[in-house]
Amino acid sequence: MPFIAIALAALAMGFEQLVQWRYGPMGLIAFVALTVGIKARNTVISGIGAVILVMLFAQSG
C-alpha cells in the first residue's frame, strides 16, 4: 500500500510540473483548483479548475 501511495504522489507531482511547464501559471492555478476541489468535495471549485484546464488544452491544440 505505501508503494502505491508513493507512486501516485510521484505521478501527480510529475503531471503538475508538466502542466506548469507547458501552460504556465494559469495551468498551475487550474490544476491546484481542480485538486483542491476534488479533495474538499467541492464541485464548484473542481469544475472551475477542470474548465480552465480544458480551455488551455483546447487552445494549444
GROMACS .gro file of N, CA and C in nm:
model
  183
    1MET      N    1   0.081  -0.121   0.000
    1MET     CA    2   0.000   0.000   0.000
    1MET      C    3   0.085   0.127   0.000
    2PRO      N    4   0.192   0.137   0.082
    2PRO     CA    5   0.273   0.259   0.079
    2PRO      C    6   0.339   0.283  -0.058
    3PHE      N    7   0.377   0.174  -0.126
    3PHE     CA    8   0.438   0.190  -0.258
    3PHE      C    9   0.341   0.252  -0.357
    4ILE      N   10   0.216   0.211  -0.352
    4ILE     CA   11   0.114   0.266  -0.442
    4ILE      C   12   0.092   0.414  -0.413
    5ALA      N   13   0.088   0.451  -0.285
    5ALA     CA   14   0.069   0.591  -0.248
    5ALA      C   15   0.187   0.676  -0.295
    6ILE      N   16   0.308   0.625  -0.279
    6ILE     CA   17   0.427   0.698  -0.324
    6ILE      C   18   0.426   0.712  -0.476
    7ALA      N   19   0.391   0.605  -0.545
    7ALA     CA   20   0.387   0.610  -0.691
    7ALA      C   21   0.282   0.709  -0.741
    8LEU      N   22   0.166   0.710  -0.678
    8LEU     CA   23   0.061   0.804  -0.718
    8LEU      C   24   0.101   0.948  -0.689
    9ALA      N   25   0.168   0.971  -0.576
    9ALA     CA   26   0.213   1.106  -0.544
    9ALA      C   27   0.318   1.152  -0.644
   10ALA      N   28   0.410   1.064  -0.681
   10ALA     CA   29   0.512   1.100  -0.780
   10ALA      C   30   0.449   1.129  -0.915
   11LEU      N   31   0.350   1.050  -0.952
   11LEU     CA   32   0.280   1.073  -1.079
   11LEU      C   33   0.207   1.206  -1.079
   12ALA      N   34   0.141   1.238  -0.968
   12ALA     CA   35   0.070   1.365  -0.958
   12ALA      C   36   0.166   1.483  -0.963
   13MET      N   37   0.280   1.471  -0.895
   13MET     CA   38   0.378   1.580  -0.898
   13MET      C   39   0.437   1.596  -1.038
   14GLY      N   40   0.461   1.487  -1.106
   14GLY     CA   41   0.512   1.494  -1.243
   14GLY      C   42   0.412   1.560  -1.336
   15PHE      N   43   0.284   1.525  -1.321
   15PHE     CA   44   0.181   1.587  -1.404
   15PHE      C   45   0.170   1.735  -1.374
   16GLU      N   46   0.181   1.771  -1.246
   16GLU     CA   47   0.175   1.913  -1.208
   16GLU      C   48   0.290   1.992  -1.271
   17GLN      N   49   0.409   1.935  -1.270
   17GLN     CA   50   0.524   2.002  -1.331
   17GLN      C   51   0.506   2.015  -1.481
   18LEU      N   52   0.451   1.912  -1.545
   18LEU     CA   53   0.426   1.917  -1.688
   18LEU      C   54   0.327   2.026  -1.723
   19VAL      N   55   0.219   2.035  -1.645
   19VAL     CA   56   0.117   2.138  -1.669
   19VAL      C   57   0.178   2.276  -1.649
   20GLN      N   58   0.257   2.294  -1.545
   20GLN     CA   59   0.317   2.425  -1.520
   20GLN      C   60   0.416   2.460  -1.631
   21TRP      N   61   0.494   2.366  -1.678
   21TRP     CA   62   0.591   2.394  -1.783
   21TRP      C   63   0.522   2.425  -1.915
   22ARG      N   64   0.418   2.349  -1.945
   22ARG     CA   65   0.352   2.363  -2.075
   22ARG      C   66   0.254   2.480  -2.080
   23TYR      N   67   0.179   2.504  -1.971
   23TYR     CA   68   0.071   2.601  -1.975
   23TYR      C   69   0.092   2.720  -1.882
   24GLY      N   70   0.204   2.725  -1.813
   24GLY     CA   71   0.237   2.841  -1.731
   24GLY      C   72   0.159   2.851  -1.602
   25PRO      N   73   0.156   2.970  -1.546
   25PRO     CA   74   0.091   2.990  -1.416
   25PRO      C   75  -0.059   2.959  -1.418
   26MET      N   76  -0.127   2.989  -1.526
   26MET     CA   77  -0.271   2.963  -1.532
   26MET      C   78  -0.298   2.813  -1.528
   27GLY      N   79  -0.213   2.734  -1.590
   27GLY     CA   80  -0.226   2.589  -1.583
   27GLY      C   81  -0.206   2.537  -1.442
   28LEU      N   82  -0.110   2.596  -1.371
   28LEU     CA   83  -0.085   2.557  -1.233
   28LEU      C   84  -0.204   2.593  -1.145
   29ILE      N   85  -0.258   2.712  -1.164
   29ILE     CA   86  -0.374   2.755  -1.085
   29ILE      C   87  -0.493   2.662  -1.112
   30ALA      N   88  -0.515   2.628  -1.237
   30ALA     CA   89  -0.626   2.539  -1.272
   30ALA      C   90  -0.607   2.400  -1.211
   31PHE      N   91  -0.484   2.349  -1.216
   31PHE     CA   92  -0.458   2.217  -1.159
   31PHE      C   93  -0.477   2.217  -1.008
   32VAL      N   94  -0.431   2.323  -0.942
   32VAL     CA   95  -0.449   2.333  -0.797
   32VAL      C   96  -0.597   2.345  -0.762
   33ALA      N   97  -0.672   2.424  -0.838
   33ALA     CA   98  -0.816   2.438  -0.813
   33ALA      C   99  -0.887   2.304  -0.830
   34LEU      N  100  -0.850   2.231  -0.934
   34LEU     CA  101  -0.910   2.101  -0.956
   34LEU      C  102  -0.878   2.005  -0.842
   35THR      N  103  -0.753   2.003  -0.799
   35THR     CA  104  -0.710   1.914  -0.691
   35THR      C  105  -0.778   1.950  -0.559
   36VAL      N  106  -0.779   2.079  -0.526
   36VAL     CA  107  -0.842   2.122  -0.401
   36VAL      C  108  -0.992   2.093  -0.403
   37GLY      N  109  -1.055   2.118  -0.516
   37GLY     CA  110  -1.198   2.091  -0.528
   37GLY      C  111  -1.232   1.945  -0.511
   38ILE      N  112  -1.149   1.857  -0.567
   38ILE     CA  113  -1.174   1.714  -0.552
   38ILE      C  114  -1.153   1.670  -0.408
   39LYS      N  115  -1.044   1.718  -0.346
   39LYS     CA  116  -1.015   1.678  -0.207
   39LYS      C  117  -1.122   1.732  -0.111
   40ALA      N  118  -1.171   1.853  -0.135
   40ALA     CA  119  -1.272   1.914  -0.048
   40ALA      C  120  -1.414   1.873  -0.086
   41ARG      N  121  -1.426   1.795  -0.193
   41ARG     CA  122  -1.558   1.754  -0.245
   41ARG      C  123  -1.645   1.875  -0.278
   42ASN      N  124  -1.581   1.976  -0.334
   42ASN     CA  125  -1.650   2.098  -0.375
   42ASN      C  126  -1.656   2.098  -0.528
   43THR      N  127  -1.775   2.077  -0.581
   43THR     CA  128  -1.788   2.064  -0.726
   43THR      C  129  -1.767   2.195  -0.799
   44VAL      N  130  -1.794   2.308  -0.733
   44VAL     CA  131  -1.776   2.437  -0.800
   44VAL      C  132  -1.628   2.463  -0.827
   45ILE      N  133  -1.545   2.445  -0.726
   45ILE     CA  134  -1.401   2.471  -0.742
   45ILE      C  135  -1.340   2.371  -0.839
   46SER      N  136  -1.375   2.243  -0.825
   46SER     CA  137  -1.318   2.145  -0.917
   46SER      C  138  -1.369   2.167  -1.059
   47GLY      N  139  -1.492   2.211  -1.074
   47GLY     CA  140  -1.545   2.241  -1.207
   47GLY      C  141  -1.474   2.359  -1.272
   48ILE      N  142  -1.445   2.462  -1.193
   48ILE     CA  143  -1.372   2.577  -1.246
   48ILE      C  144  -1.233   2.535  -1.291
   49GLY      N  145  -1.165   2.457  -1.208
   49GLY     CA  146  -1.032   2.408  -1.244
   49GLY      C  147  -1.035   2.324  -1.370
   50ALA      N  148  -1.135   2.236  -1.380
   50ALA     CA  149  -1.146   2.149  -1.497
   50ALA      C  150  -1.175   2.230  -1.624
   51VAL      N  151  -1.261   2.330  -1.613
   51VAL     CA  152  -1.295   2.412  -1.731
   51VAL      C  153  -1.172   2.490  -1.778
   52ILE      N  154  -1.097   2.545  -1.685
   52ILE     CA  155  -0.976   2.619  -1.723
   52ILE      C  156  -0.875   2.527  -1.791
   53LEU      N  157  -0.856   2.406  -1.734
   53LEU     CA  158  -0.763   2.312  -1.797
   53LEU      C  159  -0.809   2.272  -1.936
   54VAL      N  160  -0.937   2.248  -1.953
   54VAL     CA  161  -0.988   2.211  -2.087
   54VAL      C  162  -0.967   2.326  -2.184
   55MET      N  163  -0.990   2.447  -2.140
   55MET     CA  164  -0.969   2.563  -2.229
   55MET      C  165  -0.822   2.576  -2.267
   56LEU      N  166  -0.731   2.551  -2.172
   56LEU     CA  167  -0.589   2.557  -2.203
   56LEU      C  168  -0.548   2.446  -2.297
   57PHE      N  169  -0.602   2.324  -2.274
   57PHE     CA  170  -0.570   2.212  -2.363
   57PHE      C  171  -0.622   2.238  -2.504
   58ALA      N  172  -0.742   2.293  -2.516
   58ALA     CA  173  -0.800   2.319  -2.647
   58ALA      C  174  -0.727   2.431  -2.720
   59GLN      N  175  -0.678   2.528  -2.645
   59GLN     CA  176  -0.608   2.641  -2.705
   59GLN      C  177  -0.476   2.598  -2.767
   60SER      N  178  -0.407   2.503  -2.704
   60SER     CA  179  -0.275   2.463  -2.753
   60SER      C  180  -0.284   2.368  -2.871
   61GLY      N  181  -0.398   2.303  -2.890
   61GLY     CA  182  -0.411   2.202  -2.994
   61GLY      C  183  -0.447   2.254  -3.124
   0.00000   0.00000   0.00000
